[in-house]
Amino acid sequence: TKNSLVIIDELGRGTSTYDGFGLAWAISEFLAKEVGCFCMFATHFHEITALGELDGVVNKSVKCDIRDGHITMLYQIDDAPCDQSYGIHVAKLAQFPDSVIELATRKAQELEGGESGLKTGHDIGRMILQNSSGQASSSVPSEADENTSRKIAAFVREFRALE
């Protein structure tokens, strides 16, 4: 209900990349637009920060300091979406082998636009948000998102019927 408190850790984790993203987006958008409750969740999908453009949605992130390739967790909350992924920095902190760090860095750069030409996660999210709000966007298909949204809505209706 609108008066519910929803807390979800790692929304979309444990699924394939596209399933996880689709579910994370659909659940987040459904809670924001349809339910309107207070919801706090963590996710690794940067694209979802685009939902911060919806009324009532606020992005927060945990601050980190990176100097000379080393990460320091500051244990402070920032009033903005995370500006980058820190996974490779954390892998360095965990002392993964240099060969693994180098390959991970190279693969991340390929996916983030170097060789593939993909846009940033936030840009992709904005394209999806524009598409789902009825604005023209031929770059991102919405059929899967709409289908997922319908399934989530049906699930929530069934769940409410159990109350």
XYZ file of C-alpha atoms in Angstrom:
163
model
C 0.000 0.000 0.000
C 0.993 3.635 -0.086
C 1.739 3.336 3.634
C 4.118 0.385 3.231
C 7.861 0.450 3.819
C 9.701 -1.652 1.221
C 13.399 -2.470 1.618
C 15.123 -4.562 -1.063
C 18.819 -5.434 -1.162
C 20.418 -6.084 -4.571
C 17.250 -5.758 -6.624
C 17.725 -7.863 -9.766
C 20.715 -9.848 -8.481
C 20.849 -13.596 -9.054
C 19.362 -13.477 -12.545
C 20.744 -13.041 -16.016
C 21.756 -9.486 -16.872
C 18.673 -8.744 -18.962
C 16.164 -10.548 -16.729
C 17.629 -8.884 -13.650
C 17.568 -5.459 -15.219
C 14.028 -5.931 -16.513
C 12.777 -7.062 -13.121
C 14.636 -4.368 -11.202
C 13.311 -1.651 -13.515
C 9.735 -2.942 -13.564
C 9.538 -3.423 -9.800
C 11.054 0.006 -9.129
C 8.818 1.793 -11.607
C 5.729 -0.059 -10.367
C 6.442 0.869 -6.744
C 7.108 4.502 -7.702
C 4.203 5.038 -10.103
C 1.493 2.628 -8.969
C 2.008 2.010 -5.240
C 3.689 5.264 -4.207
C 5.120 3.778 -1.003
C 8.455 4.528 0.635
C 10.952 2.147 -0.895
C 14.672 1.840 -0.365
C 16.698 -0.534 -2.489
C 20.211 -1.258 -3.613
C 20.986 -2.455 -7.106
C 23.994 -2.827 -9.356
C 22.093 -1.561 -12.411
C 23.240 2.041 -12.975
C 20.532 2.444 -15.641
C 17.864 2.541 -12.940
C 19.175 5.881 -11.659
C 17.174 7.410 -14.530
C 14.042 6.734 -12.466
C 15.223 9.674 -10.344
C 13.449 11.823 -12.925
C 10.070 10.528 -11.678
C 8.203 12.460 -8.997
C 9.021 11.142 -5.550
C 12.127 9.179 -6.584
C 15.467 10.188 -5.081
C 18.869 8.676 -5.833
C 21.404 8.220 -3.038
C 24.831 6.604 -3.055
C 27.688 5.794 -0.733
C 30.740 8.020 -1.123
C 34.163 6.616 -1.927
C 37.522 8.270 -2.435
C 39.794 6.962 -5.165
C 43.420 8.040 -5.272
C 46.178 6.405 -7.273
C 43.803 3.548 -8.125
C 43.054 2.737 -4.467
C 39.577 2.986 -2.945
C 38.663 4.247 0.515
C 35.085 3.836 1.706
C 34.007 7.101 3.360
C 30.837 5.767 5.046
C 28.891 8.845 3.941
C 25.653 9.053 1.954
C 25.599 11.327 -1.090
C 22.423 12.934 -2.497
C 23.166 11.742 -6.027
C 23.420 8.523 -7.988
C 26.719 6.687 -7.908
C 29.039 8.147 -10.522
C 30.796 4.891 -11.374
C 31.168 1.241 -10.492
C 33.738 0.378 -7.851
C 33.862 -3.386 -8.427
C 37.349 -3.474 -9.909
C 38.662 -1.218 -7.135
C 37.196 -3.588 -4.553
C 38.754 -6.553 -6.396
C 42.138 -4.804 -6.056
C 41.444 -4.258 -2.369
C 40.698 -7.999 -2.066
C 44.082 -8.645 -3.722
C 42.860 -10.396 -6.841
C 45.754 -11.291 -9.183
C 46.963 -8.459 -11.440
C 46.068 -10.510 -14.538
C 42.439 -10.718 -13.373
C 42.307 -6.979 -12.629
C 43.787 -6.138 -16.034
C 41.343 -8.392 -17.921
C 38.389 -7.075 -15.894
C 39.436 -3.489 -16.635
C 39.757 -4.216 -20.346
C 36.373 -5.987 -20.538
C 34.643 -3.216 -18.576
C 36.074 -0.594 -20.946
C 34.825 -2.595 -23.946
C 31.302 -2.768 -22.511
C 31.240 0.842 -21.335
C 31.611 2.222 -24.808
C 35.184 1.759 -25.873
C 34.684 -0.895 -28.549
C 30.957 -1.558 -28.403
C 29.797 2.082 -28.553
C 27.279 1.564 -25.735
C 26.098 4.644 -23.881
C 26.464 5.057 -20.120
C 24.081 3.133 -17.892
C 22.252 6.308 -16.906
C 21.823 7.318 -20.570
C 20.371 3.907 -21.409
C 18.031 4.213 -18.423
C 16.853 7.641 -19.588
C 16.096 6.185 -23.041
C 14.020 3.432 -21.427
C 12.236 5.917 -19.159
C 11.375 8.117 -22.144
C 10.156 5.086 -24.064
C 7.938 3.841 -21.221
C 6.425 7.302 -20.727
C 5.220 7.400 -24.312
C 7.944 9.631 -25.728
C 9.488 8.546 -28.989
C 12.570 6.375 -28.676
C 13.255 3.860 -31.393
C 16.561 2.780 -29.835
C 15.157 0.735 -26.953
C 12.428 -1.889 -27.314
C 9.723 -1.675 -24.671
C 7.726 -4.865 -25.258
C 9.784 -6.858 -22.735
C 9.557 -4.070 -20.143
C 5.791 -3.786 -20.606
C 5.370 -7.565 -20.348
C 7.465 -7.633 -17.164
C 5.489 -4.709 -15.717
C 2.225 -6.567 -16.378
C 3.567 -9.687 -14.656
C 4.741 -7.695 -11.631
C 1.372 -5.931 -11.397
C -0.448 -9.292 -11.556
C 1.828 -10.707 -8.867
C 1.235 -7.698 -6.596
C -2.559 -7.996 -7.097
C -2.419 -11.695 -6.152
C -0.228 -10.910 -3.161
C -2.635 -8.209 -1.957
C -5.522 -10.661 -2.253
C -3.780 -12.856 0.360
C -3.909 -10.097 2.988
